[in-house]
Coordinates of C-alpha atoms and ligand atoms in Angstrom, one line a residue:
M1 CA 14.6 -17.8 16.4
P2 CA 10.9 -17.4 16.0
V3 CA 9.4 -18.7 12.7
I4 CA 6.3 -16.6 11.7
L5 CA 3.9 -17.5 8.9
G6 CA 2.3 -14.3 7.6
I7 CA -1.0 -14.3 5.7
E8 CA -2.5 -11.3 3.7
S9 CA -5.9 -11.3 2.0
S10 CA -7.3 -7.9 2.5
C11 CA -8.1 -7.0 -1.1
D12 CA -7.3 -8.8 -4.3
D13 CA -3.9 -10.3 -3.7
T14 CA -3.5 -13.6 -1.8
S15 CA -0.1 -13.6 -0.1
A16 CA 1.9 -15.8 2.3
S17 CA 5.3 -15.2 3.7
V18 CA 7.8 -16.9 6.1
C19 CA 9.8 -14.7 8.5
V20 CA 12.6 -16.4 10.5
D21 CA 14.2 -14.3 13.3
G22 CA 13.2 -11.0 11.6
K23 CA 14.4 -12.1 8.2
I24 CA 12.0 -12.6 5.3
L25 CA 12.7 -16.0 3.6
S26 CA 9.8 -16.1 1.3
N27 CA 7.0 -13.8 0.0
V28 CA 4.6 -15.5 -2.4
I29 CA 1.9 -13.2 -4.0
A30 CA -0.9 -14.7 -6.1
N31 CA -2.5 -11.8 -8.1
Q32 CA -6.1 -11.9 -9.2
T33 CA -6.6 -11.0 -12.9
I34 CA -10.3 -11.7 -12.9
H35 CA -11.1 -8.1 -11.9
Q36 CA -9.6 -6.5 -15.0
A37 CA -12.8 -7.2 -16.9
Y38 CA -14.8 -5.2 -14.5
G39 CA -12.7 -2.0 -14.1
G40 CA -12.3 -2.6 -10.3
V41 CA -12.2 -5.2 -7.6
V42 CA -15.4 -7.2 -7.3
P43 CA -15.5 -8.2 -3.7
E44 CA -17.5 -11.5 -4.1
L45 CA -15.1 -12.7 -6.8
A46 CA -12.1 -11.6 -4.8
S47 CA -13.1 -13.8 -1.8
R48 CA -13.7 -16.8 -4.0
V49 CA -10.3 -16.5 -5.7
H50 CA -8.7 -16.1 -2.2
Q51 CA -10.2 -19.5 -1.3
Q52 CA -8.6 -21.1 -4.3
N53 CA -5.2 -19.4 -3.8
I54 CA -4.6 -19.5 -0.1
V55 CA -3.5 -23.1 0.4
P56 CA -1.1 -23.2 -2.7
A57 CA 0.3 -19.8 -1.7
V58 CA 1.1 -21.0 1.9
Q59 CA 2.6 -24.3 0.5
Q60 CA 4.8 -22.3 -1.9
A61 CA 5.9 -19.9 0.8
L62 CA 6.9 -22.8 3.1
F63 CA 8.7 -24.5 0.2
N64 CA 10.6 -21.4 -0.9
A65 CA 11.7 -20.7 2.7
K66 CA 12.6 -24.4 3.2
V67 CA 10.5 -24.4 6.4
R68 CA 8.3 -27.3 7.5
K69 CA 4.8 -26.8 9.0
N70 CA 6.1 -28.1 12.3
D71 CA 8.8 -25.4 12.4
I72 CA 6.3 -22.6 12.6
D73 CA 6.0 -20.8 16.0
A74 CA 3.0 -18.4 15.2
V75 CA 0.7 -17.4 12.5
A76 CA 0.2 -13.7 11.8
F77 CA -2.7 -12.4 9.6
T78 CA -4.3 -9.2 8.4
R79 CA -7.3 -8.5 10.5
G80 CA -8.3 -5.3 8.6
P81 CA -9.0 -2.8 7.1
G82 CA -10.1 -4.3 3.8
L83 CA -12.9 -6.2 2.1
L84 CA -14.7 -8.3 4.6
G85 CA -15.2 -11.3 2.4
S86 CA -11.5 -11.2 1.4
L87 CA -10.3 -10.8 5.0
L88 CA -12.5 -13.7 6.2
V89 CA -10.5 -16.1 4.0
G90 CA -7.1 -15.2 5.4
V91 CA -8.4 -14.9 9.0
S92 CA -10.2 -18.2 8.9
F93 CA -7.2 -19.9 7.3
A94 CA -4.8 -18.5 9.9
K95 CA -7.1 -19.5 12.8
S96 CA -7.7 -23.1 11.5
F97 CA -4.1 -23.7 10.7
A98 CA -3.0 -22.4 14.1
L99 CA -5.7 -24.5 15.9
A100 CA -4.7 -27.6 14.1
K101 CA -1.0 -27.1 14.9
G102 CA -1.6 -25.7 18.4
L103 CA 0.0 -22.4 17.6
P104 CA -0.6 -18.8 18.8
I105 CA -2.1 -16.3 16.4
I106 CA -1.2 -12.7 15.9
D107 CA -3.6 -10.1 14.4
I108 CA -2.1 -7.3 12.3
N109 CA -3.5 -4.0 11.1
H110 CA -2.8 -3.8 7.3
M111 CA -2.0 -0.1 7.4
Q112 CA 0.5 -0.5 10.2
A113 CA 2.1 -3.4 8.3
H114 CA 2.7 -1.3 5.2
I115 CA 4.8 1.0 7.4
L116 CA 6.5 -1.9 9.3
A117 CA 7.6 -3.3 5.9
H118 CA 10.6 -0.8 6.4
F119 CA 11.9 -3.1 9.1
I120 CA 12.5 -5.9 6.6
A121 CA 15.5 -4.0 5.0
E122 CA 18.9 -3.8 6.6
K123 CA 18.7 0.0 6.7
K124 CA 15.8 0.7 9.2
P125 CA 14.3 4.0 10.1
S126 CA 14.7 5.2 13.7
F127 CA 11.8 6.4 15.9
P128 CA 10.1 8.8 15.6
F129 CA 9.8 8.9 11.8
L130 CA 7.1 10.1 9.4
C131 CA 5.6 7.8 6.9
L132 CA 3.5 8.8 3.9
T133 CA 1.2 5.8 3.3
V134 CA -0.4 5.9 -0.1
S135 CA -2.6 3.1 -1.3
G136 CA -5.8 2.4 -3.2
G137 CA -7.9 3.0 -0.1
H138 CA -5.7 5.3 2.1
T139 CA -3.6 8.4 2.0
Q140 CA -2.0 9.2 5.4
I141 CA 0.9 10.9 7.0
V142 CA 1.7 8.9 10.0
L143 CA 3.9 9.8 12.9
V144 CA 5.5 6.5 13.9
K145 CA 6.7 6.7 17.5
D146 CA 7.3 2.9 18.0
Y147 CA 6.4 -0.4 16.2
F148 CA 2.8 -0.3 17.3
D149 CA 2.5 3.3 18.5
M150 CA 1.5 5.3 15.5
E151 CA -0.5 8.5 15.1
I152 CA -2.2 9.7 11.8
V153 CA -1.4 13.4 11.6
G154 CA -2.9 14.0 8.1
Q155 CA -5.2 12.0 5.8
T156 CA -7.4 12.3 2.8
L157 CA -10.8 13.9 3.3
D158 CA -12.2 12.0 0.3
D159 CA -10.5 9.9 -2.4
A160 CA -7.1 8.2 -1.8
A161 CA -4.1 8.9 -4.0
G162 CA -4.3 5.4 -5.6
E163 CA -8.0 6.0 -6.3
A164 CA -7.1 9.3 -8.1
M165 CA -4.6 7.3 -10.2
D166 CA -7.1 4.5 -10.9
K167 CA -10.0 6.9 -11.6
T168 CA -7.9 8.9 -14.0
S169 CA -6.9 5.8 -15.9
K170 CA -10.6 4.8 -16.1
I171 CA -11.4 8.2 -17.6
L172 CA -8.6 7.6 -20.1
G173 CA -10.1 4.2 -21.0
L174 CA -7.2 2.3 -19.6
P175 CA -7.7 -1.1 -17.8
Y176 CA -7.7 -1.6 -14.0
P177 CA -5.5 -1.1 -12.0
G178 CA -4.5 2.1 -13.7
G179 CA -1.7 3.3 -11.4
P180 CA 1.1 1.2 -13.0
L181 CA -0.1 2.2 -16.5
I182 CA -0.2 5.9 -15.6
D183 CA 3.4 5.4 -14.3
K184 CA 4.5 3.7 -17.5
Y185 CA 3.0 6.4 -19.8
A186 CA 4.1 9.3 -17.6
R187 CA 7.8 8.3 -18.2
L188 CA 7.3 9.1 -21.9
G189 CA 5.4 12.3 -21.5
N190 CA 5.9 16.0 -20.6
P191 CA 4.8 16.7 -17.0
D192 CA 4.3 20.4 -17.8
A193 CA 2.1 19.9 -20.8
F194 CA -1.2 20.4 -18.9
H195 CA -1.9 22.1 -15.6
F196 CA -4.2 20.7 -13.0
P197 CA -5.1 22.6 -9.8
E198 CA -3.6 22.0 -6.4
P199 CA -6.3 21.8 -3.7
Q200 CA -6.0 24.2 -0.8
I201 CA -6.7 22.1 2.3
P202 CA -5.6 23.2 5.7
G203 CA -3.1 21.3 7.9
F204 CA -1.6 18.0 6.7
D205 CA -4.8 16.7 5.2
F206 CA -5.4 15.9 1.5
S207 CA -8.2 16.0 -1.0
F208 CA -8.3 14.4 -4.4
S209 CA -11.9 14.6 -5.4
G210 CA -11.6 18.1 -6.9
L211 CA -8.6 17.0 -9.0
K212 CA -10.6 14.0 -10.3
T213 CA -13.5 16.3 -11.4
A214 CA -11.0 18.7 -13.0
I215 CA -9.5 15.8 -15.0
L216 CA -12.9 14.6 -16.0
Y217 CA -14.0 18.0 -17.3
F218 CA -10.6 18.6 -19.0
I219 CA -10.9 15.3 -20.9
R220 CA -14.6 15.8 -21.7
D221 CA -14.0 19.3 -23.1
N222 CA -11.0 18.4 -25.1
V223 CA -12.5 15.2 -26.5
A224 CA -15.5 17.4 -27.6
L225 CA -13.1 19.5 -29.7
N226 CA -10.9 16.6 -30.9
P227 CA -12.2 13.0 -30.6
N228 CA -8.6 11.8 -30.9
F229 CA -7.4 14.0 -28.0
I230 CA -6.7 11.1 -25.6
N231 CA -4.8 9.0 -28.1
E232 CA -2.7 12.0 -29.3
N233 CA -1.9 13.2 -25.8
L234 CA -1.9 10.1 -23.6
T235 CA 1.7 10.3 -22.3
D236 CA 1.5 14.0 -21.6
I237 CA -1.8 13.7 -19.8
C238 CA -0.4 10.8 -17.6
A239 CA 2.8 12.8 -16.9
S240 CA 0.9 15.9 -16.0
V241 CA -1.6 14.1 -13.7
E242 CA 1.1 12.1 -12.0
K243 CA 3.1 15.3 -11.4
R244 CA 0.2 17.0 -9.8
I245 CA -0.6 14.0 -7.5
V246 CA 3.0 13.7 -6.5
T247 CA 3.3 17.4 -5.8
I248 CA 0.2 17.4 -3.6
L249 CA 1.6 14.4 -1.6
L250 CA 5.1 15.8 -1.3
N251 CA 4.1 19.4 -0.4
K252 CA 2.1 18.1 2.6
L253 CA 4.8 15.6 3.6
N254 CA 7.3 18.4 3.5
K255 CA 5.1 20.7 5.6
A256 CA 4.6 17.9 8.2
A257 CA 8.3 17.1 8.3
Q258 CA 9.1 20.8 9.0
A259 CA 6.4 21.1 11.7
Y260 CA 7.5 17.9 13.5
G261 CA 11.2 18.6 12.9
I262 CA 11.7 15.0 11.7
K263 CA 14.3 13.9 9.2
D264 CA 13.6 10.2 8.9
I265 CA 11.0 10.1 6.2
A266 CA 9.4 6.9 4.8
L267 CA 7.1 6.0 1.9
A268 CA 4.6 3.0 2.0
G269 CA 1.6 1.5 0.2
G270 CA 0.9 0.6 -3.4
V271 CA 1.4 4.1 -4.8
S272 CA 4.9 4.1 -3.4
A273 CA 5.7 1.9 -6.4
N274 CA 5.2 5.1 -8.5
T275 CA 8.5 6.2 -10.2
G276 CA 7.6 9.9 -10.1
L277 CA 6.8 9.7 -6.4
R278 CA 10.0 7.7 -5.5
Q279 CA 12.2 10.1 -7.5
G280 CA 10.4 13.2 -6.1
L281 CA 10.8 12.0 -2.5
Q282 CA 14.5 11.3 -3.1
Q283 CA 15.1 14.8 -4.6
L284 CA 13.2 16.5 -1.8
G285 CA 15.0 14.4 0.8
D286 CA 18.4 15.3 -0.7
K287 CA 17.5 19.0 -0.6
N288 CA 16.3 18.9 3.0
G289 CA 18.9 16.5 4.4
W290 CA 16.4 13.7 5.1
N291 CA 17.1 10.0 5.5
C292 CA 14.6 8.7 3.0
F293 CA 13.2 5.1 3.2
I294 CA 11.7 3.9 0.0
P295 CA 10.5 0.3 0.0
K296 CA 11.7 -2.3 -2.4
M297 CA 9.1 -2.8 -5.2
E298 CA 7.8 -6.2 -3.8
Y299 CA 7.0 -4.6 -0.5
C300 CA 5.1 -1.6 -1.9
T301 CA 1.8 -3.2 -3.0
D302 CA 0.0 -5.7 -0.8
N303 CA 2.2 -8.6 0.4
A304 CA 2.4 -11.0 3.4
A305 CA 6.1 -10.2 4.1
M306 CA 4.9 -7.0 5.8
I307 CA 2.4 -9.0 7.8
A308 CA 5.1 -11.5 8.8
I309 CA 7.6 -8.9 9.9
A310 CA 4.9 -7.0 11.9
G311 CA 4.0 -10.4 13.4
Y312 CA 7.6 -10.9 14.4
Y313 CA 7.6 -7.7 16.4
K314 CA 4.3 -8.5 18.1
F315 CA 5.7 -12.0 18.9
L316 CA 8.7 -10.5 20.6
K317 CA 6.2 -8.4 22.8
G318 CA 4.2 -11.6 23.5
E319 CA 1.0 -10.0 22.0
F320 CA -1.2 -12.8 20.8
A321 CA -4.9 -12.8 19.7
N322 CA -7.7 -15.0 20.9
Q323 CA -9.2 -17.7 18.6
N324 CA -12.6 -15.8 18.7
I325 CA -11.1 -12.8 16.9
A326 CA -13.0 -11.7 13.8
P327 CA -11.9 -9.6 10.8
L328 CA -12.7 -5.8 10.6
A329 CA -13.5 -4.1 7.4
R330 CA -12.8 -0.7 9.1
M331 CA -10.0 -0.6 11.5
I332 CA -8.1 2.3 13.0
F333 CA -4.6 2.2 14.6
Ligands
LIG1 O1 -1.4 -1.0 -1.2 P1 -2.1 -1.5 -2.4 O2 -1.5 -2.6 -3.1 O3 -3.6 -1.9 -2.0 C1 -4.4 -1.2 -1.1 O4 -4.2 -1.6 0.1 O5 -5.1 -0.4 -1.6 O6 -2.3 -0.2 -3.4 C2 -2.9 -0.3 -4.6 C3 -2.9 1.0 -5.3 C4 -3.8 1.0 -6.6 O7 -4.5 2.2 -6.6 C5 -2.7 1.1 -7.7 O8 -3.2 1.7 -8.9 C6 -1.6 1.8 -7.0 O9 -1.6 1.3 -5.7 N1 -0.3 1.6 -7.7 C7 0.4 2.6 -8.4 C8 1.5 2.0 -8.9 N2 1.5 0.7 -8.5 C9 0.4 0.5 -7.8 N3 0.1 3.9 -8.6 C10 1.0 4.6 -9.3 N4 2.1 4.1 -9.8 C11 2.4 2.8 -9.7 N5 3.5 2.3 -10.2
LIG2 ZN1 -2.4 -2.2 1.0

C-alpha cells in the first residue's frame, strides 16, 4: 500500500496530492491570481508565490487525505518541463522533505504526468493508446506504449493550442488566462459566424501562428470599420475561433488514429477542459467507434494528483532519483 506525496510547481499553480495504493485521496491546488494584472505568467512572481504556498498546500493535502507525514513512503515531484524558478521550489521542497524523513524521491516529467492522469479513473485506457496533449506550452499527439514508454508522433511547430486561446483573448482585451473565457463566451455564440483558415501542415504536426495572425488582422480590420466590433460580436468571435482550434486538433488526431489503427483515444492538458474540444472528441469518437478518455476537470489543468499517480507507477518499478537531481526547464520524454 505505497503512500506517495506528489508535488507540482512547474508554472503558476502550486499543488500537492496524496496517492495511496494507486488511489488519489487528496489534490490541493493553490492558484496564483497575481499574474492577471500582467496578462501572462511572470516567472519571478510565480516562484515567490510557490514559496509561500508550498508548505500550506502540502499540509492541506495530508490533512484532506487523513495521512500523517510518517505514513509517506516516497515523494514524487515535477522535474520539468516548466519555468525553472517555479520548478526549483517544488524540487527543493521534495528533496528536503524526503531527506528529513529518510524517504526516496521520484522525478516525474510533467507532460507524461498529464497523460498518466488517465490512470486515476476507474476506467483506464489500454496500451497502446493515442493521447492529444494540449496545454499552454505544448500541443502533442503521443503514442503511449506503456506507462513511461511514450513517443511524440506529432507536435506544434510554433505556438501551442492554449497559447492560441490565450493570445486570442488578449487581442480581444480579455484578462489572462483567456482559455476559460473563450470557452465561456463560445457557448453563447455562433461557431459559423466567422471563418478562419485551417493551416496545411504535413503529417501529424500542428501550427497555430498563422491562425493567430489571421485573427489579429481580422480584428484590426473590423475594428477600423466599427470601433464597437469586438463588443458587438464577442460571443461569435470566441465561438468561431474555438471551432477552428478544435477542428485543427481533431482533424490531426483523427488522421493519426487512422494511420496507427488505434481506437483508445485520450485527451490531456489544460485545453482538455475546453467544452468544445471535449464534445468534439466525443462526437468524433462515437462516429469512429473509439473508446474516448476525457479527464475529469480537476485533472485537466496543472495538478499534483497526476504527479502522485505517475509516482505510484514509478514506485512499483522501483525507479527512484538521486538527491543531486536538478530541475529541467526543457525536458523531452
Ligand atoms: O496544462 P495547463 O494547466 O498548464 C500548462 O502546462 O501549460 O494548461 C493551461 C492552458 C492555458 O493556455 C489555458 O488558457 C488553457 O489551458 N485552458 C483552456 C481552458 N481551461 C484552460 N483553454 C480553453 N478552454 C478552457 N476551458
Ligand atoms: Zn500542464
